[in-house]
Structure formats: C-alpha cells, structure tokens
Coordinates of C-alpha atoms and ligand atoms in Angstrom, one line a residue:
X1 CA 59.0 16.1 177.4
X2 CA 62.4 15.2 178.8
X3 CA 62.1 13.3 182.0
X4 CA 64.8 15.5 183.6
X5 CA 62.6 18.5 183.1
X6 CA 59.7 17.0 185.1
X7 CA 59.1 18.6 188.5
X8 CA 59.0 15.0 189.8
X9 CA 62.4 14.0 188.4
X10 CA 64.8 13.0 191.2
X11 CA 68.2 11.4 190.6
X12 CA 68.6 10.6 194.3
X13 CA 67.1 8.0 196.7
X14 CA 64.6 9.0 199.4
X15 CA 65.7 7.8 202.8
X16 CA 64.5 9.2 206.1
X17 CA 63.0 12.2 204.4
X18 CA 66.2 13.1 202.6
X19 CA 67.3 12.9 199.0
X20 CA 70.6 11.1 199.1
X21 CA 73.3 9.8 196.7
X22 CA 75.1 6.4 197.0
X23 CA 77.9 6.2 199.5
X24 CA 80.2 5.3 196.6
X25 CA 78.9 8.2 194.5
X26 CA 78.2 5.6 191.8
X27 CA 75.1 5.7 189.6
X28 CA 73.0 3.5 187.4
X29 CA 72.0 4.7 183.9
X30 CA 68.3 4.5 183.0
X31 CA 67.3 4.2 179.3
X32 CA 64.2 4.8 177.3
X33 CA 63.4 1.3 175.9
X34 CA 61.8 2.9 172.8
X35 CA 65.0 4.9 171.8
X36 CA 67.7 3.3 173.9
X37 CA 68.8 6.8 174.9
X38 CA 69.9 7.5 178.5
X39 CA 67.2 9.5 180.2
X40 CA 68.8 9.9 183.6
X41 CA 70.7 8.2 186.4
X42 CA 69.9 7.0 189.9
X43 CA 72.2 6.2 192.9
X44 CA 73.8 2.7 192.9
X45 CA 73.2 2.0 196.6
X46 CA 74.3 -1.2 198.3
X47 CA 74.1 -2.8 201.7
X48 CA 75.0 0.1 204.0
X49 CA 72.4 2.5 202.5
X50 CA 69.8 -0.3 202.7
X51 CA 70.5 -0.8 206.4
X52 CA 70.1 2.9 207.0
X53 CA 66.8 2.9 205.1
X54 CA 65.5 0.0 207.2
X55 CA 66.7 1.7 210.5
X56 CA 65.0 4.9 209.4
X57 CA 61.8 3.0 208.8
X58 CA 62.1 1.4 212.2
X59 CA 62.5 4.7 213.9
X60 CA 59.5 6.1 212.1
X61 CA 57.4 3.2 213.1
X62 CA 56.2 4.3 216.6
X63 CA 55.0 7.7 215.5
X64 CA 53.3 6.2 212.4
X65 CA 51.5 3.4 214.2
X66 CA 50.4 5.8 217.0
X67 CA 48.5 7.9 214.6
X68 CA 44.8 7.2 214.5
X69 CA 43.4 5.3 211.6
X70 CA 41.7 8.4 210.4
X71 CA 44.9 10.4 210.4
X72 CA 46.7 7.8 208.3
X73 CA 43.7 7.6 206.1
X74 CA 43.8 11.4 205.5
X75 CA 47.4 11.3 204.5
X76 CA 46.8 8.4 202.1
X77 CA 43.9 10.2 200.6
X78 CA 46.0 13.3 200.0
X79 CA 48.6 11.1 198.3
X80 CA 45.8 9.7 196.1
X81 CA 44.6 13.2 195.2
X82 CA 48.1 14.3 194.3
X83 CA 48.5 11.3 192.0
X84 CA 45.3 12.1 190.2
X85 CA 46.0 15.8 189.9
X86 CA 49.4 15.0 188.3
X87 CA 48.2 12.0 186.3
X88 CA 49.4 13.3 182.9
X89 CA 52.9 14.2 184.0
X90 CA 53.3 10.9 185.8
X91 CA 52.0 9.0 182.8
X92 CA 54.5 10.7 180.5
X93 CA 57.4 9.8 182.8
X94 CA 56.2 6.2 182.9
X95 CA 56.1 5.8 179.1
X96 CA 59.5 7.4 178.7
X97 CA 61.1 5.0 181.2
X98 CA 59.0 1.9 180.7
X99 CA 57.8 2.2 177.1
X100 CA 54.1 1.3 177.4
X101 CA 51.6 3.3 175.2
X102 CA 50.7 6.6 176.8
X103 CA 47.1 5.7 177.2
X104 CA 48.1 2.6 179.1
X105 CA 50.3 4.7 181.3
X106 CA 47.4 7.0 182.1
X107 CA 45.4 3.9 182.9
X108 CA 48.2 2.7 185.2
X109 CA 48.4 5.9 187.1
X110 CA 44.6 5.7 187.7
X111 CA 44.9 2.0 188.6
X112 CA 47.9 2.7 191.0
X113 CA 46.1 5.6 192.6
X114 CA 42.9 3.4 193.1
X115 CA 44.9 1.2 195.6
X116 CA 45.8 4.3 197.6
X117 CA 42.2 5.5 197.6
X118 CA 40.9 2.0 198.5
X119 CA 43.3 1.4 201.4
X120 CA 42.8 5.0 202.7
X121 CA 39.3 3.8 203.3
X122 CA 40.2 0.4 204.5
X123 CA 42.5 2.0 207.1
X124 CA 39.4 2.8 209.1
X125 CA 38.1 -0.8 209.0
X126 CA 40.8 -2.9 210.6
X127 CA 38.4 -4.5 213.0
X128 CA 39.3 -6.9 215.8
X129 CA 37.1 -9.4 217.5
X130 CA 35.7 -10.5 220.9
X131 CA 35.3 -14.2 221.4
X132 CA 33.3 -15.9 224.2
X133 CA 35.6 -17.5 226.7
X134 CA 34.7 -20.9 228.2
X135 CA 35.0 -19.3 231.7
X136 CA 32.4 -16.8 232.8
X137 CA 34.9 -14.3 234.3
X138 CA 36.9 -14.0 231.1
X139 CA 36.8 -12.5 227.7
X140 CA 39.0 -13.2 224.6
X141 CA 39.9 -10.1 222.7
X142 CA 41.6 -10.2 219.3
X143 CA 43.6 -7.1 218.3
X144 CA 45.0 -6.4 214.9
X145 CA 48.4 -4.6 214.9
X146 CA 50.8 -3.5 212.2
X147 CA 53.5 -6.2 211.4
X148 CA 56.4 -3.7 211.5
X149 CA 58.9 -2.6 208.8
X150 CA 57.8 -3.7 205.4
X151 CA 60.2 -4.2 202.4
X152 CA 58.7 -4.0 199.0
X153 CA 60.6 -5.2 195.9
X154 CA 58.7 -4.1 192.7
X155 CA 59.0 -4.9 189.0
X156 CA 59.4 -2.7 185.9
X157 CA 56.3 -3.8 184.1
X158 CA 54.0 -1.7 186.4
X159 CA 56.3 0.9 187.8
X160 CA 53.5 2.7 189.8
X161 CA 50.7 0.3 190.5
X162 CA 52.9 -2.5 192.0
X163 CA 54.3 -0.1 194.5
X164 CA 50.9 1.3 195.6
X165 CA 49.3 -2.1 195.7
X166 CA 51.9 -3.2 198.3
X167 CA 52.6 0.0 200.1
X168 CA 49.1 1.5 200.5
X169 CA 47.8 -1.4 202.7
X170 CA 51.1 -1.4 204.7
X171 CA 50.9 2.3 205.4
X172 CA 47.2 2.2 206.0
X173 CA 47.6 -0.2 209.0
X174 CA 50.6 1.6 210.4
X175 CA 53.7 -0.1 208.9
X176 CA 56.6 2.0 207.4
X177 CA 58.0 0.9 204.1
X178 CA 61.3 0.5 202.2
X179 CA 60.7 0.3 198.5
X180 CA 63.2 -1.1 196.0
X181 CA 61.9 -0.4 192.5
X182 CA 63.2 -2.1 189.4
X183 CA 66.4 -0.5 188.1
X184 CA 64.8 -0.1 184.7
X185 CA 62.0 2.1 186.1
X186 CA 63.1 4.0 189.2
X187 CA 61.7 7.4 188.2
X188 CA 58.1 6.5 188.7
X189 CA 58.9 5.2 192.2
X190 CA 60.9 8.4 193.1
X191 CA 58.0 10.5 191.7
X192 CA 55.7 8.7 194.1
X193 CA 58.1 9.6 197.0
X194 CA 58.0 13.3 195.9
X195 CA 54.2 13.1 196.2
X196 CA 54.3 11.2 199.5
X197 CA 56.5 13.9 200.9
X198 CA 53.9 16.5 199.8
X199 CA 51.1 14.4 201.2
X200 CA 52.6 14.6 204.6
X201 CA 54.0 11.2 205.5
X202 CA 56.4 11.7 208.4
X203 CA 60.1 11.2 207.6
X204 CA 61.2 7.6 207.4
X205 CA 57.7 6.3 206.9
X206 CA 58.2 5.8 203.1
X207 CA 61.7 5.2 201.7
X208 CA 62.8 4.5 198.2
X209 CA 66.2 2.9 197.6
X210 CA 67.7 2.3 194.1
X211 CA 70.9 0.4 193.2
X212 CA 72.4 -3.0 193.2
X213 CA 69.4 -5.5 193.3
X214 CA 71.3 -8.4 194.8
X215 CA 72.9 -6.4 197.6
X216 CA 69.7 -4.5 198.5
X217 CA 67.5 -7.6 198.1
X218 CA 69.8 -9.7 200.3
X219 CA 69.7 -7.1 203.1
X220 CA 65.9 -6.6 202.9
X221 CA 65.4 -10.3 203.0
X222 CA 67.8 -11.1 205.8
X223 CA 67.7 -8.0 208.1
X224 CA 65.7 -9.0 211.3
X225 CA 64.1 -5.5 211.6
X226 CA 62.2 -6.1 208.4
X227 CA 59.1 -8.1 209.4
X228 CA 57.5 -8.5 206.1
X229 CA 58.7 -8.7 202.5
X230 CA 56.4 -8.3 199.6
X231 CA 57.8 -9.1 196.2
X232 CA 56.5 -9.0 192.6
X233 CA 58.6 -10.7 190.0
X234 CA 59.7 -14.0 188.6
X235 CA 59.1 -17.3 190.3
X236 CA 62.9 -18.0 190.1
X237 CA 63.8 -14.9 192.2
X238 CA 60.8 -15.4 194.4
X239 CA 62.1 -18.8 195.5
X240 CA 65.5 -17.3 196.3
X241 CA 63.9 -14.6 198.4
X242 CA 61.7 -17.1 200.2
X243 CA 64.8 -19.0 201.3
X244 CA 66.5 -15.8 202.4
X245 CA 63.5 -14.7 204.4
X246 CA 63.3 -18.0 206.2
X247 CA 66.4 -17.0 208.2
X248 CA 64.4 -14.5 210.2
X249 CA 61.0 -16.1 209.7
X250 CA 59.5 -13.1 208.0
X251 CA 56.0 -12.8 206.7
X252 CA 56.1 -12.9 202.9
X253 CA 53.9 -12.0 200.0
X254 CA 54.9 -13.3 196.6
X255 CA 53.3 -12.3 193.3
X256 CA 55.3 -14.5 190.9
X257 CA 55.1 -15.8 187.3
X258 CA 52.0 -16.9 185.5
X259 CA 51.1 -18.9 182.4
X260 CA 47.5 -18.0 181.9
X261 CA 45.1 -20.3 179.9
X262 CA 42.5 -18.4 177.8
X263 CA 39.7 -20.7 176.8
X264 CA 37.1 -20.0 174.1
X265 CA 34.2 -22.5 174.1
X266 CA 32.1 -23.0 171.1
X267 CA 29.1 -21.3 172.8
X268 CA 31.1 -18.1 173.4
X269 CA 30.4 -14.7 171.8
X270 CA 33.4 -14.7 169.5
X271 CA 33.7 -11.0 169.0
X272 CA 33.8 -10.6 172.8
X273 CA 36.4 -13.3 173.1
X274 CA 38.6 -11.6 170.5
X275 CA 38.3 -8.3 172.3
X276 CA 39.2 -10.1 175.6
X277 CA 42.2 -11.9 174.0
X278 CA 43.5 -8.6 172.6
X279 CA 43.3 -7.0 176.0
X280 CA 44.7 -9.9 177.9
X281 CA 47.5 -10.8 175.5
X282 CA 48.7 -7.4 174.3
X283 CA 48.3 -5.1 177.3
X284 CA 51.7 -3.7 178.1
X285 CA 53.1 -5.4 175.0
X286 CA 52.5 -8.8 176.5
X287 CA 54.6 -8.0 179.5
X288 CA 52.3 -8.8 182.4
X289 CA 52.2 -11.8 184.6
X290 CA 48.5 -12.2 183.9
X291 CA 48.8 -12.2 180.1
X292 CA 47.1 -15.0 178.1
X293 CA 49.9 -17.5 177.4
X294 CA 47.9 -20.4 176.0
X295 CA 44.8 -19.7 173.9
X296 CA 42.6 -22.8 173.7
X297 CA 39.8 -22.6 171.1
X298 CA 37.2 -25.2 170.7
X299 CA 37.1 -26.9 167.2
X300 CA 33.8 -25.6 166.0
X301 CA 34.8 -21.9 166.4
X302 CA 38.6 -22.2 165.9
X303 CA 38.6 -20.9 162.3
X304 CA 36.3 -18.0 163.0
X305 CA 38.2 -17.0 166.2
X306 CA 41.6 -17.1 164.5
X307 CA 40.4 -15.1 161.5
X308 CA 38.9 -12.3 163.7
X309 CA 41.9 -12.3 166.0
X310 CA 44.4 -12.0 163.2
X311 CA 42.2 -9.2 161.8
X312 CA 42.3 -7.3 165.1
X313 CA 46.1 -7.7 165.5
X314 CA 46.7 -6.5 161.9
X315 CA 45.2 -3.1 163.0
X316 CA 47.7 -2.7 165.9
X317 CA 50.3 0.1 165.5
X318 CA 53.7 -0.5 166.9
X319 CA 56.1 2.3 167.9
X320 CA 57.2 4.7 170.6
X321 CA 54.5 4.8 173.3
X322 CA 54.6 8.6 173.4
X323 CA 52.8 8.7 170.1
X324 CA 49.1 8.5 170.9
X325 CA 48.4 6.4 167.8
X326 CA 50.6 3.5 168.9
X327 CA 48.9 0.6 170.7
X328 CA 52.1 -1.5 171.2
X329 CA 55.3 -0.3 172.6
X330 CA 58.9 -1.7 172.8
X331 CA 60.0 -4.6 174.9
X332 CA 61.8 -3.5 178.0
X333 CA 65.2 -4.6 176.8
X334 CA 67.2 -6.8 174.4
X335 CA 67.1 -9.8 176.8
X336 CA 63.3 -9.8 176.8
X337 CA 63.2 -9.4 173.0
X338 CA 65.6 -12.4 172.5
X339 CA 63.4 -14.6 174.7
X340 CA 60.3 -13.7 172.6
X341 CA 62.3 -14.4 169.4
X342 CA 63.5 -17.7 170.8
X343 CA 60.0 -18.8 171.8
X344 CA 58.6 -18.1 168.3
X345 CA 61.5 -19.8 166.5
X346 CA 61.2 -22.8 168.8
X347 CA 57.4 -23.1 168.4
X348 CA 57.8 -22.9 164.6
X349 CA 60.5 -25.6 164.7
X350 CA 58.0 -27.8 166.5
X351 CA 55.3 -27.3 163.9
X352 CA 53.5 -24.0 164.7
X353 CA 52.3 -21.8 161.9
X354 CA 52.8 -18.0 162.0
X355 CA 49.4 -16.4 161.3
X356 CA 50.7 -12.9 161.7
X357 CA 53.9 -11.3 162.8
X358 CA 56.6 -13.7 163.9
X359 CA 59.7 -11.5 163.8
X360 CA 61.4 -8.4 165.1
X361 CA 59.7 -5.2 163.9
X362 CA 61.3 -3.2 161.1
X363 CA 61.6 -0.3 163.5
X364 CA 64.5 -2.3 165.0
X365 CA 65.7 -1.5 168.6
X366 CA 63.4 -3.3 171.2
X367 CA 60.4 -3.7 168.9
X368 CA 58.7 -7.0 168.1
X369 CA 55.7 -7.6 165.8
X370 CA 52.5 -8.5 167.6
X371 CA 52.3 -12.2 166.7
X372 CA 49.8 -15.0 166.5
X373 CA 50.9 -18.7 166.2
X374 CA 48.4 -21.5 165.4
X375 CA 48.8 -25.3 165.6
X376 CA 51.2 -24.9 168.5
X377 CA 52.4 -28.2 169.9
X378 CA 52.8 -29.3 173.5
X379 CA 56.6 -29.7 173.1
X380 CA 57.2 -26.0 172.3
X381 CA 58.7 -24.0 175.1
X382 CA 55.9 -21.4 174.7
X383 CA 53.4 -24.1 175.9
X384 CA 55.1 -24.3 179.4
X385 CA 57.3 -21.2 179.8
X386 CA 56.2 -17.6 180.3
X387 CA 57.0 -15.6 177.2
X388 CA 56.4 -12.1 178.6
X389 CA 55.9 -10.6 175.1
X390 CA 53.4 -10.0 172.3
X391 CA 53.0 -13.6 171.1
X392 CA 49.7 -15.4 171.2
X393 CA 49.9 -19.2 170.8
X394 CA 46.6 -20.9 169.8
X395 CA 45.7 -24.5 170.4
X396 CA 42.6 -26.4 169.3
X397 CA 40.6 -28.5 171.8
X398 CA 37.7 -31.0 171.6
X399 CA 35.8 -30.8 174.9
X400 CA 35.5 -29.3 178.4
X401 CA 37.2 -32.1 180.3
X402 CA 40.2 -32.1 177.9
X403 CA 40.7 -28.3 178.1
X404 CA 40.4 -28.2 181.9
X405 CA 43.2 -30.9 182.1
X406 CA 45.3 -28.9 179.6
X407 CA 44.7 -25.6 181.4
X408 CA 45.6 -27.0 184.8
X409 CA 48.7 -28.8 183.5
X410 CA 51.1 -26.1 184.7
X411 CA 53.2 -25.3 187.8
X412 CA 51.7 -21.8 187.7
X413 CA 48.3 -20.8 189.0
X414 CA 47.9 -17.0 188.7
X415 CA 45.3 -15.8 186.1
X416 CA 43.0 -17.8 183.8
X417 CA 40.2 -16.7 181.5
X418 CA 37.3 -18.4 179.6
X419 CA 34.5 -17.4 177.4
X420 CA 31.1 -19.2 177.4
X421 CA 27.4 -18.3 177.6
X422 CA 26.4 -21.6 179.3
X423 CA 25.7 -21.0 183.0
X424 CA 26.3 -24.6 184.0
X425 CA 29.6 -24.7 182.2
X426 CA 30.6 -21.3 183.7
X427 CA 30.3 -22.7 187.2
X428 CA 31.9 -26.0 186.4
X429 CA 34.9 -24.5 184.7
X430 CA 35.4 -21.6 187.1
X431 CA 35.5 -24.0 190.0
X432 CA 37.7 -26.5 188.2
X433 CA 40.5 -24.1 187.2
X434 CA 43.4 -24.3 189.6
X435 CA 44.1 -20.5 189.5
X436 CA 43.9 -17.7 191.9
X437 CA 41.9 -15.6 189.5
X438 CA 39.4 -16.6 186.8
X439 CA 38.0 -14.1 184.3
X440 CA 34.7 -15.2 182.8
X441 CA 33.9 -13.4 179.6
X442 CA 36.6 -10.9 180.3
X443 CA 40.3 -10.5 179.5
X444 CA 41.1 -8.2 182.4
X445 CA 40.3 -8.9 186.1
X446 CA 42.7 -6.5 187.9
X447 CA 41.1 -3.9 190.1
X448 CA 41.6 -2.5 193.6
X449 CA 38.4 -4.1 194.9
X450 CA 39.4 -7.6 194.0
X451 CA 42.0 -10.0 195.6
X452 CA 45.0 -10.3 193.2
X453 CA 47.2 -13.4 193.6
X454 CA 48.0 -16.9 192.6
X455 CA 48.2 -20.5 193.7
X456 CA 51.0 -23.1 193.2
X457 CA 54.3 -21.5 192.0
X458 CA 52.6 -18.2 191.2
X459 CA 52.8 -17.0 194.7
X460 CA 51.6 -16.5 198.3
X461 CA 49.1 -13.9 199.6
X462 CA 46.7 -11.5 198.0
X463 CA 46.9 -7.9 197.1
X464 CA 44.1 -5.4 196.8
X465 CA 40.6 -5.8 198.2
X466 CA 39.6 -6.3 201.8
X467 CA 42.0 -9.3 202.0
X468 CA 45.0 -7.2 200.9
X469 CA 45.4 -5.7 204.4
X470 CA 45.7 -9.1 206.1
X471 CA 49.3 -9.7 205.2
X472 CA 50.5 -6.5 207.0
X473 CA 48.8 -7.4 210.2
X474 CA 49.7 -9.4 213.3
X475 CA 46.8 -10.9 215.2
X476 CA 47.3 -10.5 219.0
X477 CA 45.0 -12.3 221.4
X478 CA 44.4 -10.8 224.9
X479 CA 42.8 -13.0 227.5
X480 CA 41.0 -10.6 230.0
X481 CA 40.5 -12.5 233.2
X482 CA 39.3 -11.9 236.7
X483 CA 36.3 -9.9 235.5
X484 CA 34.1 -11.1 238.3
X485 CA 36.1 -9.4 241.1
Ligands
LIG501 C1 51.7 -7.9 186.9 O1 51.8 -8.2 185.7 O2 52.6 -8.0 187.7 C2 50.4 -7.2 187.4 C3 49.3 -7.1 186.4 C4 48.1 -6.5 186.9 O3 48.0 -5.9 188.0 O4 47.1 -6.5 186.2

C-alpha cells in the first residue's frame, strides 16, 4: 500500500475542524525509514498557526466541558470502535512511516485504542468528595474540574499510543487538546484526527498541528491559555520544556528517558528470562524508553542465559517491517543509527565482547544487526546513556545487594525488570528498585490499566490507569456555610 492511497492520508493539519496548510505554504517531507523514500508531506506550521490552534481549543472548551460525562464517554467510545474497525489500515500506515514490524504496529493500534476505551469508561468516574467541616452548619465539598486547554507533544516511537494515552484522559474529563506529533510520524496522528472527526468530537476539541518543533513547542509551553503540557520524549528536551512552562506555571506531565536494568537471579526460570529480555530489548527495534539497557545476570546462570539469549537473537529476521516475516525493522534515521554504532564501538574499546551482531546490517540504509555484548564495563557509555537501539549489554553480578546498588546507580528511574522465583527476594527487590515501574518475571508492563511513569529524571506524572486522569483535573474546594438557617 502507498500511504497516499489510504483513506486516512491527510497532508494538512487539523485545526478548528478544518484541514489547513501552513501560512507560508511550506511543507516537511516524511520518509519511510526502511527505504528512505519520501512517502508524503505535511505543513510546516510555526507560531501563528499554533496560536490559532490554541485559541480554537479554548473556544471549544465551554461546549466540551458542558457535555455530560456520558456524552463525552460515548464519543470516546465511538473513536475507539473506529480505531479497532480500521486497525489493519492504521497499522500499515504506521509501519510505512515508523518502520516497526507490521505485527507490532497492529499491536500498537490495539494498545493505543485501549487507552481510549479505558478513559471512555473512566470519564464517568471522576468523583468528588464531601468532607466533614469542623463547624456544624458547614460542609466541605470537593469538585473535580477540567484543567483547560491541554498541549500534547508526542514522539515518533509510538505514533498512535502516545497520543491516545495523553489525549483520551484529557478529553474524557472535558479538556480540549492541541497535539504536536513528531515530524517523522505525522500521518498516524492525522489519521487519528480523521477518526476523531467521524466519532463526533465538536470542532476545535481535538487539533493536530505539524511543523517546526521549536516554534510550535515554544508557543505551546509559553502561551497562557494552555493550562497543561504533556510531553513524551528525551530528558534533555523535557528539561527545556519544564523551564518554558514555568513562565505561566502550567501543570506538566513528563514521560522522559529511561535506562532500564533487567536482572536475572540464579533462581530464575532462564527460558522465561530470555523470552522477557527479547521482548523488553528488541520491541520496536530497541527504540522504547522502557527497553532493557543493562542486563545483569547472576554468576551461576550467566553462561546458560547468554547462550540461550544469543540463540534467540540469531533467529531474528531484520528487514522492512511490511514483510510479515521480519521481527526487527529499521532505526528511525541515520542519527539514531550512528548513536547505536558509537555505543557499540565505545563498549568494545572498553573491553566488551560482541556475542552476536555488532555492526550495521548488510541491508544498509537504517538497518542495524540485533546485537548482544558481554563483559561490558562500567566506563562504557552504554552503561549510563540510553542507546535507543537493538543492543543488549550484559553484566555479571555476585549478589542481591550488589545488583540493587548497580541498578539504582542511574539518574533515570522509569522501568526496571527482574526474574526470580523466590518470594522473599521478589518483595525485597521490587521495593528496593528506585523506578516507577517494576516488571517481575516479565519484560513488558505497559497496559491501559496500569500507571505508566518514572521517578528521578525519567519524569513527572502517570499515564494510563485510574491515576492517569488526575493530571488533567483541578481540585476545587467549596465551603458550604450557613446551612442551619
Ligand atoms: C515509550 O517508549 O515512550 C513508551 C513505551 C510503552 O508505552 O510501552
């Protein structure tokens, strides 16, 4: 399929219910990372168009917040149904613009839609409180109200699910949204807008703006009408946005970088640990912020784990994600590929051994071989910096205390994983890991029902679950007095 032939293809932005071009008429070219061919263009909007999108959202706000929770829930539910009905076409579009294997794209459409389904239900459960007042003629009432216009800046690695994970709770509680998708993957975002229009969101409630990231990001972070900014991306950009948001004291949610430890204790089921490592490390060609970045294996099982892990990786097929047989796609671009290459060369220079892979793939373009490194040293960049690619560095450890110290020795605190069958150890380690998410005997913890988010420099706030709605709500306290008269 050509992306331009899809009924969901739009080469315009969606603002105030209209499909618009940039004021300058300029466009950005979007390429397929597997072939490097141009697949389409989107408008290169800047500050003026961003202001208009924010104003449109603000105008739409009174009507949207005045709807009953059930009315908003019904529209969200319709949006979910449409995503599921069109899953295959949306998945094909995603693989063409993002590169991930088609089965993973199908999985992501289901994953993305699950947030819309979940929050369509949660929309009806935004409960307030009554609190006993110290005076008998008074009552304290707590109302939960929508925060206002929400800006959402989303990454290229999950072009659908990172939008729905932010926007579904915002829309559910009555906030309008302005979405700035990554420039590498705008078509999945615009396809979501096509479906939102069909689902019946009033004009201005959901807006998608493409273009110059710095100009759009600056406006979203500094415009006083925007009351909440939700960002998924690097810690570096997150810190800049945090500073910019401070000017208008906005609420913020930040889903930033990670450097996940993945620990295999000697009492673990090694086959399960290998399966978990494959999933955690190689999902989306290693381009997730929850990917295993440091694989710690206890001495006694080190050899067995490495052998089985290498064996599993040797069976992976690399290539264009549209081919059903391929389990690893391209990196998003040359910049990402070079970083992976640099991390591997640096680790080897510091003494690591290449157990499998270790170089660009013979396919050329943006492809890198799935790689395992053993005997990795603490000095190597890969030990402290996020690689965001298909490279698994393995470290040997002696005991529980040592590995907890190693695992926590990071400014990041997003995801962590460990494998053990010892219930005492499971509790001790789960409680000791300084991470927002801990997978025990699993390499994948992401789901709509669970709170996704990190501690330390990995971010602020939680997405998904019953907690995911809190960041889009203001608490208002009303003191009802004079009730004895
Ligand atoms: C991310 O990498 O940004 C999100 C991964 C996930 O939702 O599992």
